[in-house]
Coordinates of C-alpha atoms and ligand atoms in Angstrom, one line a residue:
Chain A
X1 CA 90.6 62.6 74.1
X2 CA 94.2 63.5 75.3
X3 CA 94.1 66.2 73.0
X4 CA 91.1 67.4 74.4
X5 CA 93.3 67.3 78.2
X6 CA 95.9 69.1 76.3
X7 CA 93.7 71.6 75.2
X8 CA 92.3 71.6 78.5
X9 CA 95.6 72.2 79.7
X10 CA 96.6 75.0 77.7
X11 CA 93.6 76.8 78.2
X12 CA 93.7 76.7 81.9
X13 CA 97.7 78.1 81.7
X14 CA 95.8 81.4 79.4
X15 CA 93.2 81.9 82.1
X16 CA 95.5 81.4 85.0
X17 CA 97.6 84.3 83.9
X18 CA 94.2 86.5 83.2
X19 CA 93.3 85.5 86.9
X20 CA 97.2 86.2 88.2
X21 CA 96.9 90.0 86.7
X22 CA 93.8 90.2 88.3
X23 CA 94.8 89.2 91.5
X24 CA 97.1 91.4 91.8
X25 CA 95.3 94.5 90.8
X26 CA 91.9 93.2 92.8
X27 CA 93.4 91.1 95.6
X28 CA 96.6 92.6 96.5
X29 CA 96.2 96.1 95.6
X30 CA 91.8 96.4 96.0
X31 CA 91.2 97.9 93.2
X32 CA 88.0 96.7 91.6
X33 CA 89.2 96.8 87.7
X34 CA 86.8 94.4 85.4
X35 CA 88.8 94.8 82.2
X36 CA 91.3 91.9 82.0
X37 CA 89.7 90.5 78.5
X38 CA 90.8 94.4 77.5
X39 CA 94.0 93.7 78.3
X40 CA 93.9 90.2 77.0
X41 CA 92.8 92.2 73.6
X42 CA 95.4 94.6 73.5
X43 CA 98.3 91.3 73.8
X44 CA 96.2 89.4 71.2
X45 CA 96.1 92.1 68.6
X46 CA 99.7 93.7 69.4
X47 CA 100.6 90.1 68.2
X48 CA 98.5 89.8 65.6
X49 CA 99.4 93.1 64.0
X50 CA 103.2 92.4 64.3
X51 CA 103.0 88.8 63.1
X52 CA 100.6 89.9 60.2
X53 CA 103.1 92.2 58.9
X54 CA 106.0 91.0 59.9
X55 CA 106.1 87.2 60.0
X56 CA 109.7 86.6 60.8
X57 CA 109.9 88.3 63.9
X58 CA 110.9 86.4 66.9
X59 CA 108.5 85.5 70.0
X60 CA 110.6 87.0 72.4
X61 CA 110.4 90.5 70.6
X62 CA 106.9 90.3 69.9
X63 CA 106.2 89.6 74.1
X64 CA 108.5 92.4 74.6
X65 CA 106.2 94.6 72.7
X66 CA 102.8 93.0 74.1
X67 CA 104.5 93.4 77.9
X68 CA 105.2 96.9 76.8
X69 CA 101.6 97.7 74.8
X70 CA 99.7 95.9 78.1
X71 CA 101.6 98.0 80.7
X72 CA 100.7 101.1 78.4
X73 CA 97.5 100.4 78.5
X74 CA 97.2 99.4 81.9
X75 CA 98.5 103.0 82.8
X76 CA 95.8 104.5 80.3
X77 CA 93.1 103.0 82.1
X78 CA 95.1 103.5 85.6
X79 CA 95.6 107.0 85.8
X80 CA 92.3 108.2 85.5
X81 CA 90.6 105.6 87.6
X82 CA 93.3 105.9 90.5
X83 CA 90.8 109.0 91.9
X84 CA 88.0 106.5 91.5
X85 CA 87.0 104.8 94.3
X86 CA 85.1 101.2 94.5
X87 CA 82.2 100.9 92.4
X88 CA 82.9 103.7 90.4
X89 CA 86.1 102.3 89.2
X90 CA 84.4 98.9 88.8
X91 CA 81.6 101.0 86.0
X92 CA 84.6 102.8 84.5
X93 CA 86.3 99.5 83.9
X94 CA 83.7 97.8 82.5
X95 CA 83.3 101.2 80.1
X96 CA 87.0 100.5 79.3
X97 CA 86.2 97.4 77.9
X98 CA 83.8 98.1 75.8
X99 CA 85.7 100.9 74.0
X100 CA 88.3 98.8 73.3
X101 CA 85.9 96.1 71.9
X102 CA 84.5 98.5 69.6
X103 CA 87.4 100.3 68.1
X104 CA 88.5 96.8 67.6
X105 CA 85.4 96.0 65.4
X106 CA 85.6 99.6 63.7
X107 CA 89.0 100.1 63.4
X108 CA 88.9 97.6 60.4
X109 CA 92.5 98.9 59.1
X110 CA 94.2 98.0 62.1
X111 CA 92.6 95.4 63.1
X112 CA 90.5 93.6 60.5
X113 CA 86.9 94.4 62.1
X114 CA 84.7 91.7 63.4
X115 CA 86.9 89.3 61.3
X116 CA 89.8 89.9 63.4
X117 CA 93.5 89.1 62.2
X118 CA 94.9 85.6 60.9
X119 CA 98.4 84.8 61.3
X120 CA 100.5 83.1 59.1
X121 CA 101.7 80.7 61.3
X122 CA 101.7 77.1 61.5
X123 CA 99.9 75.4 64.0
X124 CA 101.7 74.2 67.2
X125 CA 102.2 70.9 68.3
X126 CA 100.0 71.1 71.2
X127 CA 102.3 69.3 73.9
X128 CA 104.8 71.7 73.1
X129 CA 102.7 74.9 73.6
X130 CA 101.4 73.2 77.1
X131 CA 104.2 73.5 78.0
X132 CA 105.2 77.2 76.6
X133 CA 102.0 78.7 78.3
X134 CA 102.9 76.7 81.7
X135 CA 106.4 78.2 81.0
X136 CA 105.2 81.7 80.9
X137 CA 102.6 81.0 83.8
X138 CA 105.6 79.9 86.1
X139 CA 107.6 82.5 85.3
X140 CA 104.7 85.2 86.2
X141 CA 103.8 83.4 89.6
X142 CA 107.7 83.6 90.3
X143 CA 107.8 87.3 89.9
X144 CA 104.2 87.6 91.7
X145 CA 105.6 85.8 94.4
X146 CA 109.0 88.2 94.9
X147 CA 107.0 90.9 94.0
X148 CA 104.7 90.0 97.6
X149 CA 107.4 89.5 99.8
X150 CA 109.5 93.3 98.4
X151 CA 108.5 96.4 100.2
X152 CA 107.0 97.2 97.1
X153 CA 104.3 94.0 97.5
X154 CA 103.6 95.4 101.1
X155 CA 102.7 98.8 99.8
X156 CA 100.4 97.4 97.7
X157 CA 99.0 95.1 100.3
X158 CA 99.2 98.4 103.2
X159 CA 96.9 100.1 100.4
X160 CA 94.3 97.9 100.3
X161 CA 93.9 97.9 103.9
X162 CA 94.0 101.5 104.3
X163 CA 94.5 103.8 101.5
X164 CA 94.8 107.3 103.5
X165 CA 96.8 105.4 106.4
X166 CA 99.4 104.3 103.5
X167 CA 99.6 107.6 102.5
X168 CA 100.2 109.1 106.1
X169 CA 103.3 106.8 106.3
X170 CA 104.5 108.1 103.1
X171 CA 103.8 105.7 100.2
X172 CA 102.8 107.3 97.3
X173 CA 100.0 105.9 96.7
X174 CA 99.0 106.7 92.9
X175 CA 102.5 105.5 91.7
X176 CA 102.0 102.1 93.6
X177 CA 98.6 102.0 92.2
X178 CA 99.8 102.7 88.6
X179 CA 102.2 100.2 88.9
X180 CA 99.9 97.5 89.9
X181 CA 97.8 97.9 87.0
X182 CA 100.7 98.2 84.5
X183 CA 101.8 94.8 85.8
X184 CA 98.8 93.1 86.1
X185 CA 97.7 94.5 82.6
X186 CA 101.1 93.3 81.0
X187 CA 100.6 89.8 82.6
X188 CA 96.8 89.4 80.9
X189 CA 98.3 91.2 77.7
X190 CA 100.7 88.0 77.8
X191 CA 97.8 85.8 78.1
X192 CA 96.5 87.5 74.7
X193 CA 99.3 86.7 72.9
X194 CA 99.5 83.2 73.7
X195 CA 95.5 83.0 72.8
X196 CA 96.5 84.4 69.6
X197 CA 99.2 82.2 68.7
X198 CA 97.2 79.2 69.7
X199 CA 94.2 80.0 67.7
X200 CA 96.2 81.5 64.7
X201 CA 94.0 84.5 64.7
X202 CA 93.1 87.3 67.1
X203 CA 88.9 88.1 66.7
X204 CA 87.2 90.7 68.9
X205 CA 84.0 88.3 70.4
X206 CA 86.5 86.8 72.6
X207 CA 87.5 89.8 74.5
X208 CA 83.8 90.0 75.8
X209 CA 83.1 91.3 79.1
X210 CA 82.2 88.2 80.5
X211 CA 85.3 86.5 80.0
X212 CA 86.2 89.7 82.6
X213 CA 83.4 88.9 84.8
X214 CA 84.9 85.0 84.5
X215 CA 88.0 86.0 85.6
X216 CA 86.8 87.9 88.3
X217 CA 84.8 84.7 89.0
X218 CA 88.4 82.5 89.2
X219 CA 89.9 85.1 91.6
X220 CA 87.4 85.3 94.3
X221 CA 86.8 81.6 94.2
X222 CA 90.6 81.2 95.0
X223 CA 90.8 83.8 97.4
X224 CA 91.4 87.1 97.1
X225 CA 95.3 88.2 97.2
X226 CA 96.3 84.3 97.2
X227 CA 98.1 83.8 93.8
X228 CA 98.1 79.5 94.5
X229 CA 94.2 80.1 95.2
X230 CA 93.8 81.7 92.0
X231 CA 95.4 78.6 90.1
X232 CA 93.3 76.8 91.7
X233 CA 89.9 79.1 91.0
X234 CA 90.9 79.3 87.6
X235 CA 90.8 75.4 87.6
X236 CA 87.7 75.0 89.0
X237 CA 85.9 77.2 86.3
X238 CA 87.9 75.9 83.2
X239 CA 86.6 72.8 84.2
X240 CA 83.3 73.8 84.5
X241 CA 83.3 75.5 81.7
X242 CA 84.6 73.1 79.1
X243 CA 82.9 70.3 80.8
X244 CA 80.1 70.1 78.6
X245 CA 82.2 69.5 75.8
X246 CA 84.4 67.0 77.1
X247 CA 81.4 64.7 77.8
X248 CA 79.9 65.7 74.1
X249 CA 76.9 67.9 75.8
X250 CA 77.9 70.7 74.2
X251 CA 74.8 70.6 71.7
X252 CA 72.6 70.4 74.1
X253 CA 73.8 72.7 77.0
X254 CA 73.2 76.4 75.3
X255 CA 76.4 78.5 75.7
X256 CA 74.2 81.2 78.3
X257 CA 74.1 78.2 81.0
X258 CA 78.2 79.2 81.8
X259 CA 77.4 82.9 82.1
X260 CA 74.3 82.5 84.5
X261 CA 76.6 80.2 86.4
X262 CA 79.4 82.7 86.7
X263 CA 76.6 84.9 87.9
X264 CA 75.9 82.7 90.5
X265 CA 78.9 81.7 91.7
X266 CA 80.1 85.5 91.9
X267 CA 76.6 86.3 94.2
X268 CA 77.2 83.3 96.1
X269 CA 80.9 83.8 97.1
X270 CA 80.2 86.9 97.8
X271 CA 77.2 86.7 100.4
X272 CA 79.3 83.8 102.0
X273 CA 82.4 86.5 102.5
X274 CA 80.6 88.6 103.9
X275 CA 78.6 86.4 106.3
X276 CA 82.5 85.4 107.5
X277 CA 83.7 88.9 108.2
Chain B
X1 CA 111.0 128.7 117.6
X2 CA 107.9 128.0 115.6
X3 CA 108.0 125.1 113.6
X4 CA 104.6 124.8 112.2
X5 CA 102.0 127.6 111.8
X6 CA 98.4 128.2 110.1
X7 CA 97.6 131.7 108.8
X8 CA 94.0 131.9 108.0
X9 CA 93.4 128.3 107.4
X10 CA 89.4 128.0 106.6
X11 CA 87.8 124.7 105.5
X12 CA 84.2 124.1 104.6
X13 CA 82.3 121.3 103.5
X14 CA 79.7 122.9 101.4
X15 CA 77.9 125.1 103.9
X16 CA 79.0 123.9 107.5
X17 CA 82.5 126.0 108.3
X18 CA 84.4 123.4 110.0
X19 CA 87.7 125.6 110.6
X20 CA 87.3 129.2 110.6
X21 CA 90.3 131.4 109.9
X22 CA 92.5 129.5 112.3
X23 CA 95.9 131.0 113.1
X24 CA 97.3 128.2 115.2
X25 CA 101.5 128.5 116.1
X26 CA 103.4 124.9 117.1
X27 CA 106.7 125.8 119.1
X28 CA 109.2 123.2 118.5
X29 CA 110.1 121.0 121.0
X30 CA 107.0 121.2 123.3
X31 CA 103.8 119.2 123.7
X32 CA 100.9 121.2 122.3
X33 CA 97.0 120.6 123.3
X34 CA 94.0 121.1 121.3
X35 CA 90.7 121.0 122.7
X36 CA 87.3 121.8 122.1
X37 CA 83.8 120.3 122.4
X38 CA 82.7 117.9 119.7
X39 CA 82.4 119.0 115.9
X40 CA 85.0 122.2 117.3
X41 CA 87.3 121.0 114.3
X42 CA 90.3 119.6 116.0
X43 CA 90.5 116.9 113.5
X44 CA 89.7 119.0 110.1
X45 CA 92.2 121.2 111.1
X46 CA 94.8 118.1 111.7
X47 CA 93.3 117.0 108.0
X48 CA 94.1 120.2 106.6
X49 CA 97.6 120.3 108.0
X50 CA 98.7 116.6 107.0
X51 CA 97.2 117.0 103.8
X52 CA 93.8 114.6 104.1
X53 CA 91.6 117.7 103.5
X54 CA 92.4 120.6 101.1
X55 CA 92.1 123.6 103.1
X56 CA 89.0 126.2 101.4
X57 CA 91.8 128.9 102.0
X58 CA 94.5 129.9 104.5
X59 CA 98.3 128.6 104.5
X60 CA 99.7 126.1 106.4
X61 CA 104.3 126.5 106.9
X62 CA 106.3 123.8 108.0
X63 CA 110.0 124.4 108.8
X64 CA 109.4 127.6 106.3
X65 CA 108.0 125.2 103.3
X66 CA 104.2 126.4 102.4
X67 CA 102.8 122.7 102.6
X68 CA 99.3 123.9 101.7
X69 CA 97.5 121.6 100.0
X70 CA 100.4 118.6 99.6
X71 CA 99.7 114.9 99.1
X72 CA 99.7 113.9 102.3
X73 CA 102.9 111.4 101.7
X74 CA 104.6 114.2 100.9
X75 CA 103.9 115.8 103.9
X76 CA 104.8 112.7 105.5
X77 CA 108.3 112.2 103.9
X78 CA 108.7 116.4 104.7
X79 CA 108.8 115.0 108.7
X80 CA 105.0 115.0 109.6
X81 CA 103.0 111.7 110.9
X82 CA 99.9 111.4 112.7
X83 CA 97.6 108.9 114.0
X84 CA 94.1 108.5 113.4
X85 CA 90.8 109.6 116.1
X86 CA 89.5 106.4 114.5
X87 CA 92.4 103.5 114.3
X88 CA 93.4 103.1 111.1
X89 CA 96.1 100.3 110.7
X90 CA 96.6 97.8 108.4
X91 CA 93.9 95.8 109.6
X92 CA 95.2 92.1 107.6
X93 CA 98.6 92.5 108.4
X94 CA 100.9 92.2 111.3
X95 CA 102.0 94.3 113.7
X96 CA 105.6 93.6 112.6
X97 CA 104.3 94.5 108.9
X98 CA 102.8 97.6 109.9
X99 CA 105.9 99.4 111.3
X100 CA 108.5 97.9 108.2
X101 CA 106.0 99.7 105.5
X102 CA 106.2 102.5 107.6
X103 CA 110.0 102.2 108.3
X104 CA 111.0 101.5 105.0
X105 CA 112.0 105.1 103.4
X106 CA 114.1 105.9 106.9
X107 CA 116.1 102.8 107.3
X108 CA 118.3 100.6 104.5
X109 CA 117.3 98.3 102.9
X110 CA 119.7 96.0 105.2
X111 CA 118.8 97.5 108.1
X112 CA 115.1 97.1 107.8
X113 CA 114.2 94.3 108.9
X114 CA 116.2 94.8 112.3
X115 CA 114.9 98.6 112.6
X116 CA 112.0 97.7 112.9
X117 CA 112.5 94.8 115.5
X118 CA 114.1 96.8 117.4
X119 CA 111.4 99.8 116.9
X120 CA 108.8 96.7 118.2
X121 CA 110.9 96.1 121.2
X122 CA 111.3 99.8 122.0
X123 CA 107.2 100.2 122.3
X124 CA 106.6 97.2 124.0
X125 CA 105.0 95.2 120.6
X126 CA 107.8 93.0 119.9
X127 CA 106.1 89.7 121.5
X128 CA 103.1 90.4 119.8
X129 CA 105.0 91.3 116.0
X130 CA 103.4 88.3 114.4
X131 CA 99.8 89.1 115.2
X132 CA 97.7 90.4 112.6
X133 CA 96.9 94.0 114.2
X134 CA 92.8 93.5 114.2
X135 CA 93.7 90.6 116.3
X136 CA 95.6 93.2 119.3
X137 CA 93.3 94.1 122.1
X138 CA 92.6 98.2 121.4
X139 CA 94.6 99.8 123.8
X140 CA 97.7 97.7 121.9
X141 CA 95.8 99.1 118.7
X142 CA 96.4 102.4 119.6
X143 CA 99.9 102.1 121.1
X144 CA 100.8 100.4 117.7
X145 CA 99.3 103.3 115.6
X146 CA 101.4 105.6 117.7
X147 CA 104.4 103.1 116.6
X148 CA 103.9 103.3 113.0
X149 CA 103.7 106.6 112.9
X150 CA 106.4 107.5 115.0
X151 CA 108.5 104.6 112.7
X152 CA 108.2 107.4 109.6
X153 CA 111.2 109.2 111.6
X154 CA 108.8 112.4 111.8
X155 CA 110.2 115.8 113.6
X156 CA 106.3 116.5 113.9
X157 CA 103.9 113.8 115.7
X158 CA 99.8 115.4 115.6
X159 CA 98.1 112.9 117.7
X160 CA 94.2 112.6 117.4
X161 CA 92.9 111.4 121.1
X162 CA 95.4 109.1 121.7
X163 CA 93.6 107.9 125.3
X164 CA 90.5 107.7 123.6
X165 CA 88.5 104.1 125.2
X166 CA 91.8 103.5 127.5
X167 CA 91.7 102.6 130.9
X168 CA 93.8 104.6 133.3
X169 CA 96.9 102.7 133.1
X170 CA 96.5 102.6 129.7
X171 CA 96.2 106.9 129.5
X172 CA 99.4 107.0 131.9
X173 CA 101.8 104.3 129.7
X174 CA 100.5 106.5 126.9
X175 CA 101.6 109.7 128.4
X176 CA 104.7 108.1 129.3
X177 CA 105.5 107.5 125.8
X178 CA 105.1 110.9 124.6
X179 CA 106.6 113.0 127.1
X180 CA 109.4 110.3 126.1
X181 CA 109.3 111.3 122.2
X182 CA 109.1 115.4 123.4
X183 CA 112.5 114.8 125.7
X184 CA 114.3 112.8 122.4
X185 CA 113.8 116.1 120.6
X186 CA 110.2 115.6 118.9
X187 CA 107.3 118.4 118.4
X188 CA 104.0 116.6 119.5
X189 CA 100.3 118.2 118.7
X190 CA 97.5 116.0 120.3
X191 CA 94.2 116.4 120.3
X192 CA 92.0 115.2 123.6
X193 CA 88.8 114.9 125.9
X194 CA 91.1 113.5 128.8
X195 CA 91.8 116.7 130.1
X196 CA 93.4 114.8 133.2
X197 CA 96.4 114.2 130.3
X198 CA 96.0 117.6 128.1
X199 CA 96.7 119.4 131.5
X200 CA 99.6 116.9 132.8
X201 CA 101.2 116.8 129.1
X202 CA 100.9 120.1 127.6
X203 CA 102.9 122.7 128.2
X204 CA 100.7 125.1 125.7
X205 CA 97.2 124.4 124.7
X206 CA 95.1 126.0 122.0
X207 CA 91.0 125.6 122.6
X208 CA 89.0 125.6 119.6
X209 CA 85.1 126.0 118.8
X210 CA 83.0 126.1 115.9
X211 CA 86.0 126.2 113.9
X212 CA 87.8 129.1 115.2
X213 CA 90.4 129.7 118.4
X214 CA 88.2 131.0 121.2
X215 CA 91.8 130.6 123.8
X216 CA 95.3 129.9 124.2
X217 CA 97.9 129.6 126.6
X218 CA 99.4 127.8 129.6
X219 CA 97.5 125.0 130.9
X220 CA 96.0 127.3 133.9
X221 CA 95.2 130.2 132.3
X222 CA 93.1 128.1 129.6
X223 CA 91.1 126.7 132.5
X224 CA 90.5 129.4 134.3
X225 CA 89.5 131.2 131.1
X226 CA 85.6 132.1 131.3
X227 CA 85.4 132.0 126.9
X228 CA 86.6 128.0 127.8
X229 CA 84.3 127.7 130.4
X230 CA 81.8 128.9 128.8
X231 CA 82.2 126.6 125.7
X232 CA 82.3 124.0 127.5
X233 CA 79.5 123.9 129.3
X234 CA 77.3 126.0 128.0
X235 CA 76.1 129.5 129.0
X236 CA 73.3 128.5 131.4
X237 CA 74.9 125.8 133.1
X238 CA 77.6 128.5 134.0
X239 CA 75.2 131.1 134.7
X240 CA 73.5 128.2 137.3
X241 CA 76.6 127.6 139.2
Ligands
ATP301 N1 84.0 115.1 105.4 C1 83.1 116.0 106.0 N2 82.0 116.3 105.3 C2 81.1 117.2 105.9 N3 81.3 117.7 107.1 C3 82.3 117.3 107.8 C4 83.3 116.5 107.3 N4 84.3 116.3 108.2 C5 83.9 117.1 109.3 N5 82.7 117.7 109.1 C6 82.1 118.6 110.0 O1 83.0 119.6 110.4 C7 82.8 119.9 111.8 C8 84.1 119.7 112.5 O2 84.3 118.3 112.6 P1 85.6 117.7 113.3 O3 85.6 116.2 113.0 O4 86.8 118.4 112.8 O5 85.4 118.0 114.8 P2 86.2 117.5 116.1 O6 86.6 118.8 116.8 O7 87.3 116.6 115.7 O8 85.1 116.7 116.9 P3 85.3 115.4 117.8 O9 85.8 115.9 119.2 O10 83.9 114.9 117.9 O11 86.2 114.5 117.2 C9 81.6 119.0 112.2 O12 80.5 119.8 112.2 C10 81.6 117.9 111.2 O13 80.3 117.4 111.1
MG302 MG1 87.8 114.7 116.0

């Protein structure tokens, strides 16, 4: 049982940081990107890959290289979305995604196909990696934080408001943008590698599109562009989510009952907003 | 001394000609008008010049630099701001956080923060700096458009009908203010209906319709100039009078 509120624990400090990165690209910035489990993907595996090979190398360098891999990726997918407005970056997201998904199941190589990538590491004591992940997710709402209250934080913030107004008082807008999703895609990227190290392996089902979807699902429930809310979003849905388990359901409640859920908490929120405004 | 000029600038939007080979001259130093009767294409040509619409063809100089077809932050940081026919501020924030995003490339980073209180105080928004600017009642709206872009340090203001929905006192504190930016030294453009202010502000006024310049000139020889006339209210109605 207090394993299972560790677990708990540890899972909600991996889906907090998804929901961070996504608040910041989605609620600071307004750009409608639904490709965090992507991201997450690209942290997992850059881990994986390195620790695979390389089993000696130390944590710190292999987060340097899955900050550096995320924000890379989170430029790929930036720069040609930053014309795209609304919906259409939303679809182009989502297409995002799914590429990524599939050259992880094909590229079997690099990344071991649908088996995915073991690594040869020992398992953690999970009290310790509680308090890694919480560690990490501090660390990121520090810098999310300093980041809001900077001019650059504003110029995100002036952009979602008004894009062509931000530009008339000289922001550059695409670099701001760009910059947004490098971060936010960095942060998820972070959550990757800590799902990898937890689990010992990185396998492509997780990085689903509905985990993106779920994500989204923490962010609006918190609030959009309130980091705290998000923490508290992400909460909310862990619980939900793992709830079944916790009280032994979990044979009898089918997996699909969390995704319909999502589904409806998503519509729900989102006829409620707009009722308000 | 011209300090912006058009040569030829033509913008369509598949079909309907919205500016039609406009050669339009802004003198430095002086308050320009622009009129014309709806859909004339005041505010594509402003578009085209500040960079929110790509011109179809044509060249548009500023201070000697070809800014055709810029980003329009670039145009801004070149020393050209503008205000919107339909308010476009930063609807969430405050008014105080409206004018330091604005303010931020022209003042230090030390500075900042006083700049722009003392920008606030200067256009009568300081006591209301910690409203969110959706909140201000419109005429304040406007006046704190003008603000923000005026807080960009630009040696060019285009203003898109700044009186638009104010009441007269309103029109008159807004005239105020801009014949206060022209005697500091700035070049104003500003597009209006009011033609109480376009004919008390301007000291040259350029009339516009169906995309192309059907007049120019001092305020009483563009009223008294039958092609305006004419535009304006039609041929019959001036054949009935
Ligand atoms: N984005 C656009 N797409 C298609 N047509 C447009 C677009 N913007 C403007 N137009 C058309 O171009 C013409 C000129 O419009 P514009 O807004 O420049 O007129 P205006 O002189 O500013 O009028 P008003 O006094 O009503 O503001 C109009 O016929 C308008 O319908
Ligand atoms: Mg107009």
């Amino acid at each position: 049982m207090s394993s299972f509120i560790l677990l708990l624990g540890i899972y909600f400090g991996i889906y907090a940081l998804l929901a961070l990165g996504q608040n910041l690209i989605t609620g600071k910035t307004g750009l409608l990107s639904l490709c965090q489990a992507a991201f997450m993907a690209i942290g997992a595996y850059t881990t994986a890959i390195l620790l695979s090979r390389h089993p000696h190398l130390s944590f710190v360098y292999v987060g340097v290289w899955v900050i550096l891999s995320g924000a890379i990726f989170g430029l790929l997918i930036g720069i040609p979305t930053l014309r795209l407005k609304g919906d259409y970056l939303a679809i182009a997201s989502l297409g995002f995604g799914e590429i990524v998904k599939n050259v992880l199941l094909n590229a079997d190589t690099l990344t071991g196909g649908p088996m995915g990538i073991s690594l040869p590491i020992k398992s953690f004591d999970k009290g310790l990696f509680l308090g890694m992940v919480w560690l990490v997710v501090c660390l990121v709402l520090l810098g999310l934080i300093q980041l809001q209250r900077s001019h650059w934080g504003r110029g995100l913030e002036a952009i979602r408001e008004d894009e062509l107004a931000a530009q008339s008082v000289g922001l550059n807008t695409p670099l701001y943008k760009g910059a947004a999703f490098m971060i936010g895609a960095a942060i998820s990227a972070m959550a990757g590698m800590l799902w990898a190290l937890y689990h010992g392996s990185a396998i492509p089902q997780t990085f689903d599109s509905t985990l993106s979807i779920m994500v989204l699902c923490m962010v609006v429930l918190g609030g959009l562009g309130n980091y705290y809310g998000s923490l508290f979003g992400t909460m909310v849905i862990v619980v939900i989510s793992e709830l079944p388990r916790l009280l032994g359901f979990s044979a009898i409640i089918p997996a699909a009952v969390n995704q319909i859920l999502f589904g409806i908490i998503l519509v729900s929120l989102v006829i409620l907003r707009q009722k308000k405004s | 001394m011209t300090l912006l000029s058009t040569h030829r600038l033509h913008k369509d939007f598949g079909g309907i000609v919205a500016v039609n080979d406009l050669d339009l001259n802004i003198e430095k130093g002086f308050i320009t008008g622009i009129i014309g009767p709806n859909g004339a294409g005041k505010t594509t040509s402003f578009n085209c010049m500040t960079g929110l619409d790509v011109p179809t063809s044509g060249q548009v100089i500023f201070n000697d630099i070809d800014i055709t077809g810029l980003p329009t932050y670039r145009i801004n940081r070149l020393g050209i701001a503008r205000t919107f026919q339909n308010l476009r501020l930063f609807k969430e924030m405050t008014v105080f956080e409206n004018v330091r995003v604005a303010k931020h490339r022209t003042s230090s980073a030390g500075n900042l923060q006083k700049d722009s209180g003392l920008w606030l105080e200067k256009l009568g928004l300081w006591t209301y700096r910690d409203e969110r600017a959706k909140d201000l009642p419109y005429g304040l709206q406007k006046r704190l458009e003008i603000a923000r872009a005026m807080a960009t340090n630009p040696k060019l203001l285009f203003l898109d009908e700044p009186a638009a929905g104010l009441n007269q006192t309103e029109t008159q504190e807004i005239m105020e203010l801009i014949r206060s930016f022209r005697d500091s030294g700035l070049t104003v453009v500003v597009i209006e209906h009011d033609m109480h202010l376009i004919m008390n502000l301007c000291q040259h006024i350029t009339v516009l319709n169906f995309g192309q310049k059907i007049a120019e000139g001092s305020p009483e020889s563009v009223r008294n100039d039958p092609q305006v006339i004419e535009a304006y209210l039609g041929k019959e109605d001036h054949a009935a009078r």
